[in-house]
Amino acid sequence: MSTPVRVRFAPSPTGPLHPGGVRTALFNYLLARQTGGTFILRIEDTDQTRFVPGAEQFIIESLEWCGMKFDEGVHVGGPHGPYRQSERKAMYRQYADQLIAAGHAYYAFDTEEELEEMRERLKKANVASPQYNSITRVNMKNSLSLPADEVQRRLDAGDPYVIRFKMPRNEEVRVKDIIRSWVVVNTSQLDDKVLFKSDGMPTYHLANVVDDYLMKITHVIRGEEWLPSTPLHVLLYQAFGWEAVMPQFAHLPLLLKPDGDGKLSKRDGDRLGLPFYAINWTSPETGETTLGYRESGYFPEAYVNFLALLGWNPGDNREIFSLEELVQAFSLERVNKHGARYDFTKLNWFNQQYLRNRPHAELAEMVVPQVLAAGHMVDMDFLTEAIRLMNERMTLVGDFYKMSQYFFEAPTTYDEEVVAKRWKAPVPAFIEKLQAAFAGLNSWDAASCEAIFNETATAMELKPGQLMQAYRLAISGQGAGPAIFELTALLGRDQIVARLAAALNTLGHG
RNA sequence: GGCCCGUUCGUCUAGGGGUUAGGACACCAGAUUUUCAUUCUGGUAACAGGGGUUCGAUUCCCCUACGGGCUACCA
């Protein structure tokens, strides 16, 4: 086991946690467990305008469903709290001041209109990317361009201001990324990012660096969308004099739309009518519920397994991994660089694999609510047997009742295609004879039922094979299903005899 | 537009200067199952393009194309 890492998953509570976030959390989690390290949940809520009630709880619950538990975090506490940035508000100011004192940051008093004006002006002058930087800042209202006494006067008067990073004019910043190796950017491409907002809150950039430092984070594992701002973060570590304890960076490839172009988004789930989040999400604004994998009857193990293999692979041909096995096998070095299309066809396959390996009795338990919801009494022995028969035909636990309704009630309709094809003389006559034969049968089990079925057919000089589907139709209303005599045995004599009578009644005696 | 990152079957990916370019999902076909599903067997299918370097490039370098990300007092 290598050195214990301290890693954090740091979402902002602006909405439900989407699959990319779950995977980012997962990779953090795996590394933490593998090294005997610490997995931390930090809530990045520095933008108070985007706060969505319930989002934080949703994040926690989603990850718990997946099997991930945090060692430190907003909900479990820990020695480096608080873990909600809004509650750490008072801590950031001193670090911003430290930067100003060292000449790495400055006050800026520009209004929104002035900033807009600046951008417009630069655009007109054909500047490729208008930014607040070493060149433009001399024309703006800040503590670098204004006389010292005016700066002081504005400060004393309580004029609104932000604190900006003083980006060096022309320096190479080298970022070492575990997944991408060295990324080099010249500071001439970077702007004087706002570190401290006029509302007294830090921006992500400041808060993230300060908190990672304070929380002794060793590895920053986050989405690729953060790669462009990482040079700024590196510069901040240097400005603070924290290079020696700067975390290592790993930027994960993005999850892409299942079809079409672009980054995976919530819309894709809605559009395809498939579950999208780990668990059901109800929007506090619209009250609309987006279906989750949990509620759709997926196994968290299958979901995690599927997600882990999006962007990472073990280097051999293994595909099925428990969480524990993932912990053993995972490494950031084997995470690939390119985005992965979020094609959940394969998730169904994973789910099937897990479904088949689950004990029948356990699956039976899981299916109880569906049966109850349909208004039927629950008999666990019966259910377990039904699962045994249906197991290999199901993809999701949630599929059970709708595939197996005829286990619980006699069919009221019959598949018309099958009727047309199979329900014709001499079938009805055979069914009548069969009904009588079943009624007089001594022992009731699959083998006996099959034997009497064959005898009855042979006596009429018919081939059993040609009658089988009609029989299934009479019992289940469908042309396909599980082993028919196993089903016969399970349903019981009374039920079978009654269903044969009903079929003759509905479909005709020929 | 600028900057950054990327590009192997439809999808997830392995591989790596000389390979019949491997696996999985999906798909198709055959076998088994009287049905359907399962299972088994087989099959279709990929190194974005152009230049280098090299005896030899899919693999290394450059360019182009394409895709993605970022470009806010959002994270």
XYZ file of N, CA and C (backbone and C1' of nucleotides) in Angstrom, chain B residues 29-33 37-41:
70
model
P -30.005 -12.870 -38.341
O -28.928 -14.032 -38.573
C -28.506 -14.369 -39.893
C -27.469 -15.460 -39.830
C -27.895 -16.726 -39.083
O -28.669 -17.584 -39.887
C -25.730 -16.089 -38.395
P -29.587 -18.675 -39.180
O -28.537 -19.719 -38.606
C -27.963 -20.714 -39.448
C -26.982 -21.533 -38.659
C -27.579 -22.350 -37.519
O -28.147 -23.563 -37.971
C -25.647 -21.239 -36.758
P -29.236 -24.266 -37.045
O -28.387 -24.732 -35.779
C -27.566 -25.896 -35.852
C -26.968 -26.183 -34.502
C -27.986 -26.404 -33.387
O -28.538 -27.705 -33.376
C -26.327 -24.918 -32.645
P -30.066 -27.871 -33.048
O -30.141 -28.243 -31.519
C -29.045 -28.778 -30.761
C -29.102 -28.214 -29.377
C -30.514 -27.989 -28.838
O -31.138 -29.189 -28.407
C -29.152 -26.122 -28.313
P -32.682 -29.360 -28.622
O -33.340 -28.278 -27.674
C -33.145 -28.310 -26.260
C -33.799 -27.099 -25.637
C -35.235 -26.852 -26.059
O -36.129 -27.663 -25.296
C -34.014 -24.815 -26.146
P -35.068 -14.574 -28.055
O -34.653 -14.668 -26.518
C -34.749 -13.525 -25.679
C -34.448 -13.915 -24.257
C -33.063 -14.470 -23.967
O -32.068 -13.466 -23.905
C -34.664 -15.788 -22.869
P -30.551 -13.823 -24.357
O -30.144 -14.965 -23.321
C -29.945 -14.650 -21.950
C -29.721 -15.921 -21.173
C -28.440 -16.661 -21.491
O -27.340 -16.080 -20.799
C -30.213 -18.211 -21.423
P -25.947 -15.886 -21.554
O -25.504 -17.391 -21.855
C -25.242 -18.278 -20.783
C -24.992 -19.647 -21.337
C -23.990 -19.693 -22.485
O -22.659 -19.717 -21.999
C -25.915 -20.939 -23.079
P -21.509 -18.996 -22.866
O -21.274 -20.024 -24.058
C -20.881 -21.366 -23.778
C -20.937 -22.169 -25.055
C -20.229 -21.528 -26.239
O -18.835 -21.763 -26.202
C -22.353 -22.299 -26.924
P -17.825 -20.739 -26.902
O -18.114 -21.032 -28.449
C -17.769 -22.289 -29.014
C -18.184 -22.304 -30.461
C -17.698 -21.120 -31.282
O -16.358 -21.259 -31.697
C -19.988 -21.496 -31.726
